[in-house]
PDB file of C-alpha atoms in Angstrom:
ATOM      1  CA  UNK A1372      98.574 130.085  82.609  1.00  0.00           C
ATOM      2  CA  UNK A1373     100.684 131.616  85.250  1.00  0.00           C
ATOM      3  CA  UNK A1374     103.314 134.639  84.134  1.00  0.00           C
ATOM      4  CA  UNK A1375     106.726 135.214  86.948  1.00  0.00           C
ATOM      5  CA  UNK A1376     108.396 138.175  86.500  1.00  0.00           C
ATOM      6  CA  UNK A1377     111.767 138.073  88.607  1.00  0.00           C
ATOM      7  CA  UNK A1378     113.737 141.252  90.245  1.00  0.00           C
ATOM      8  CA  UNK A1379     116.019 142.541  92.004  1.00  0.00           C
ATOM      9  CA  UNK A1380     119.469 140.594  90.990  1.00  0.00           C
ATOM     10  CA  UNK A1381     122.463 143.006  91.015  1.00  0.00           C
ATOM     11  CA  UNK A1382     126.375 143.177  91.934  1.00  0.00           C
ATOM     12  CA  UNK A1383     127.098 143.215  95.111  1.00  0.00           C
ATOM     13  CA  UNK A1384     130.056 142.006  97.507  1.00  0.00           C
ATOM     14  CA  UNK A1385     130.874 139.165  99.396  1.00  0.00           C
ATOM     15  CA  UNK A1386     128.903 138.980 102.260  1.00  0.00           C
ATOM     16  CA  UNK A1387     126.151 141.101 101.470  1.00  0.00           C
ATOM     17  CA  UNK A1388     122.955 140.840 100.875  1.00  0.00           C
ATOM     18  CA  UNK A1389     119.734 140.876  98.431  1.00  0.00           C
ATOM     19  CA  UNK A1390     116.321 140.153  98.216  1.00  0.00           C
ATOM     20  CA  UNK A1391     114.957 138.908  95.124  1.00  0.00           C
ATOM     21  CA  UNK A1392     111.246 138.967  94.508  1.00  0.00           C
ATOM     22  CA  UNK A1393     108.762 136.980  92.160  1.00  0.00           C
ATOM     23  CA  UNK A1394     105.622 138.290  91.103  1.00  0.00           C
ATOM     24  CA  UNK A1395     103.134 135.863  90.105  1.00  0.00           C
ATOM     25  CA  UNK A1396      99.766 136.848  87.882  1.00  0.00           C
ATOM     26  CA  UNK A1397      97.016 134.463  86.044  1.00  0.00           C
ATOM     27  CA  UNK A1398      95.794 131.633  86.959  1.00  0.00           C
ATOM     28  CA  UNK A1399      97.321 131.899  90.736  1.00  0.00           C
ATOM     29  CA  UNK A1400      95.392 129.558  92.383  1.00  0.00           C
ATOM     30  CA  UNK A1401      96.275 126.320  90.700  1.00  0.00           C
ATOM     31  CA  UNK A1402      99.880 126.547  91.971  1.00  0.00           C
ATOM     32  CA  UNK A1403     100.674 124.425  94.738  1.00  0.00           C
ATOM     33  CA  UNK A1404     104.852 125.261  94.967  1.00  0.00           C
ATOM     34  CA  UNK A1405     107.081 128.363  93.925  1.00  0.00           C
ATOM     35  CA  UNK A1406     110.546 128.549  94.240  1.00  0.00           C
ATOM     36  CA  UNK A1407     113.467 129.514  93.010  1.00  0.00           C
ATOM     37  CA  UNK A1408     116.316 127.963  91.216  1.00  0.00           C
ATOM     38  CA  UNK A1409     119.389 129.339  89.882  1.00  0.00           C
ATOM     39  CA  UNK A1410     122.144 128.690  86.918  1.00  0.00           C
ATOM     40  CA  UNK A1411     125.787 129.121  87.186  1.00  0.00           C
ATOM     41  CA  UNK A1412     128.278 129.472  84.350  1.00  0.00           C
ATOM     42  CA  UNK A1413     129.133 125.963  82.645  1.00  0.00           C
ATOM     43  CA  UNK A1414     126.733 124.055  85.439  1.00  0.00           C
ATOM     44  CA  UNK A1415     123.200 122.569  85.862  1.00  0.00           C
ATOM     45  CA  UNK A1416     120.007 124.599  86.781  1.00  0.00           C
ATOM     46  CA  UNK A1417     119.725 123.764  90.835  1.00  0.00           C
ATOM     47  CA  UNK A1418     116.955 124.086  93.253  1.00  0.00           C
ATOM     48  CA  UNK A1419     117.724 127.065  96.031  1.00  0.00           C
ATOM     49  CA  UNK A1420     114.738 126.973  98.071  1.00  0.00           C
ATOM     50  CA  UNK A1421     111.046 126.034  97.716  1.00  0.00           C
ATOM     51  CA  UNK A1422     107.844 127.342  99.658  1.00  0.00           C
ATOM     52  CA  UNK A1423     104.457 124.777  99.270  1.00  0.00           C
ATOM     53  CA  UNK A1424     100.841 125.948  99.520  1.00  0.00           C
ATOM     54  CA  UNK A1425     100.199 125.386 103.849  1.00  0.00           C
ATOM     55  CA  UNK A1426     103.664 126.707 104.555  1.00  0.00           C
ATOM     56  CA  UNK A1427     106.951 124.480 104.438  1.00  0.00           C
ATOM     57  CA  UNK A1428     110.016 125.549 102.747  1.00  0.00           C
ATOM     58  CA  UNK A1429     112.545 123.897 101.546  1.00  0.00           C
ATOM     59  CA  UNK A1430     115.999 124.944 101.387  1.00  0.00           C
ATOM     60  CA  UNK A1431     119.198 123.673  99.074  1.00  0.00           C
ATOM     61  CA  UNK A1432     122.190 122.468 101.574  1.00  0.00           C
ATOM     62  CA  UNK A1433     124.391 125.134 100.582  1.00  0.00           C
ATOM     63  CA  UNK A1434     122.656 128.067 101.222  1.00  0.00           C
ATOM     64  CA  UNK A1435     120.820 126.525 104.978  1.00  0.00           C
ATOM     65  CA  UNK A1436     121.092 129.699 107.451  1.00  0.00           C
ATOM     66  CA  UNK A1437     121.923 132.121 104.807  1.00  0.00           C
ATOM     67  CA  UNK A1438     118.692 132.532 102.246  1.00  0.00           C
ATOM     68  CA  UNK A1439     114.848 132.861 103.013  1.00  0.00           C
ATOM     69  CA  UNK A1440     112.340 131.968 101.237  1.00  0.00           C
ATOM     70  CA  UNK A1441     108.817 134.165 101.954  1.00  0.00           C
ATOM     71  CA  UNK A1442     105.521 134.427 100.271  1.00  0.00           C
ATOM     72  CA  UNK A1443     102.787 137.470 100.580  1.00  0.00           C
ATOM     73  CA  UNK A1444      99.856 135.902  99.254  1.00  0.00           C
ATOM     74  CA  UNK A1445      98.466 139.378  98.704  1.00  0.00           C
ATOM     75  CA  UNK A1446     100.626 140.359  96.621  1.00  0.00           C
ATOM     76  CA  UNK A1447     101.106 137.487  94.831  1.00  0.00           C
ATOM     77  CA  UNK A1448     104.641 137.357  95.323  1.00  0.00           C
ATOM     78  CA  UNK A1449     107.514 135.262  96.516  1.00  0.00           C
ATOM     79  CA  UNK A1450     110.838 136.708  97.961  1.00  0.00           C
ATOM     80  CA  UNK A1451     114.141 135.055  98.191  1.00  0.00           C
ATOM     81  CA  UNK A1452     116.197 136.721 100.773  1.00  0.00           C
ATOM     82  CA  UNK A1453     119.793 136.344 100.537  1.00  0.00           C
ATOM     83  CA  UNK A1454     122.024 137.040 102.973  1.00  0.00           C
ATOM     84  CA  UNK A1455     126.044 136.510 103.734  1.00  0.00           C
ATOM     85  CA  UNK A1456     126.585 135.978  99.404  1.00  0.00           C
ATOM     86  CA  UNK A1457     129.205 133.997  98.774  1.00  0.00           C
ATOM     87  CA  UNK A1458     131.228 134.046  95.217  1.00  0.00           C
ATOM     88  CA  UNK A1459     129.594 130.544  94.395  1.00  0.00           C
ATOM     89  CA  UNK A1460     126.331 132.242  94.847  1.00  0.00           C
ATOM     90  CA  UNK A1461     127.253 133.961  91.510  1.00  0.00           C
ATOM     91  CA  UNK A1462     124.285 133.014  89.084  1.00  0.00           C
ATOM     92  CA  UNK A1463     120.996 133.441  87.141  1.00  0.00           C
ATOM     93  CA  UNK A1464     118.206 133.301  89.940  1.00  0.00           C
ATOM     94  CA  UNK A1465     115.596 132.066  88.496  1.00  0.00           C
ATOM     95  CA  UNK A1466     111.530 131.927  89.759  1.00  0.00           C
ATOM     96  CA  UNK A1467     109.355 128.623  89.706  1.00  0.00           C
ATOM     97  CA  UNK A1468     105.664 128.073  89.705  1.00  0.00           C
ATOM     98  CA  UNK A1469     104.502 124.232  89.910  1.00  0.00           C
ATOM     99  CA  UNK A1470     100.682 123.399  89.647  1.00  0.00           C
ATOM    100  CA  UNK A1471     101.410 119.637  89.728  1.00  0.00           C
ATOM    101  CA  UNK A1472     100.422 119.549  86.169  1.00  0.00           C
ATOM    102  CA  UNK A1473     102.256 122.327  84.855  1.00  0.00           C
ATOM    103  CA  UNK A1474     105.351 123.910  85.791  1.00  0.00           C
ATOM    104  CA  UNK A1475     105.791 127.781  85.144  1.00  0.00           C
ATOM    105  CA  UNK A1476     109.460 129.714  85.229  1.00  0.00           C
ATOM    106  CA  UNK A1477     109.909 133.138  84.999  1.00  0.00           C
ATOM    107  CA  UNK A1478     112.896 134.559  82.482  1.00  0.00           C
ATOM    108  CA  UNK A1479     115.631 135.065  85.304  1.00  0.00           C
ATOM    109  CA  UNK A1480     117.440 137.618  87.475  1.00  0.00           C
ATOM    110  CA  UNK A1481     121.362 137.969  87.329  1.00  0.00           C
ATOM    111  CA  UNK A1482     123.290 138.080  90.456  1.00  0.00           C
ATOM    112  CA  UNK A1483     127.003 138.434  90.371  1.00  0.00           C
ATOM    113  CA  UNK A1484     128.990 138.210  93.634  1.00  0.00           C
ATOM    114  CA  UNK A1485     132.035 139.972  93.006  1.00  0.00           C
ATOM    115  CA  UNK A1486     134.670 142.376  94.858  1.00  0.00           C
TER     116      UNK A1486
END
């Protein structure tokens, strides 16, 4: 079992910034992917950006030059830096743990982009 606790969503304006963090805890190890997804009003769950086990990240098109996905294996945690927030980046942020057998999500972190 792997637990993600999410934090760090909040209101801010357009064009600033956040970073959202993911703690991980259990059975660490076993996971092979983490990323993070989020969940507009009224739309589907989407894919943001993605960090695998020996390095590579993946990032959605929208958000290319703008977000950053990190990892500090240390602490067991994954960051999501978010920079120049857009209105449309309005939703829940949520975390993502994949073992290739199982797939873990944490319970979300709100981020409203509003003036």
């Amino acid at each position: 079992q792997v637990q993600l606790v999410e934090s760090g969503g909040d209101l801010v304006q357009p064009g600033g910034s956040l970073r959202l963090s993911c703690a991980a805890s259990g059975s660490i190890s076993s996971i092979n992917v983490m990323g993070w997804y989020r969940q507009a009003p009224g739309k589907e769950r989407e894919l943001v950006a993605a960090t695998f086990k020996y390095g590579s990240t993946n990032y959605a098109e929208s958000v290319k030059g703008r977000f950053t996905i990190s990892r500090a294996n240390a602490k067991n945690t994954v960051y999501l830096q978010m920079n120049s927030l857009k209105r449309d980046d309005t939703a829940v942020y949520y975390c993502d743990a994949n073992s290739g057998l199982m797939t873990y999500w944490g319970k979300g972190t709100l981020v409203t982009v509003s003036a």
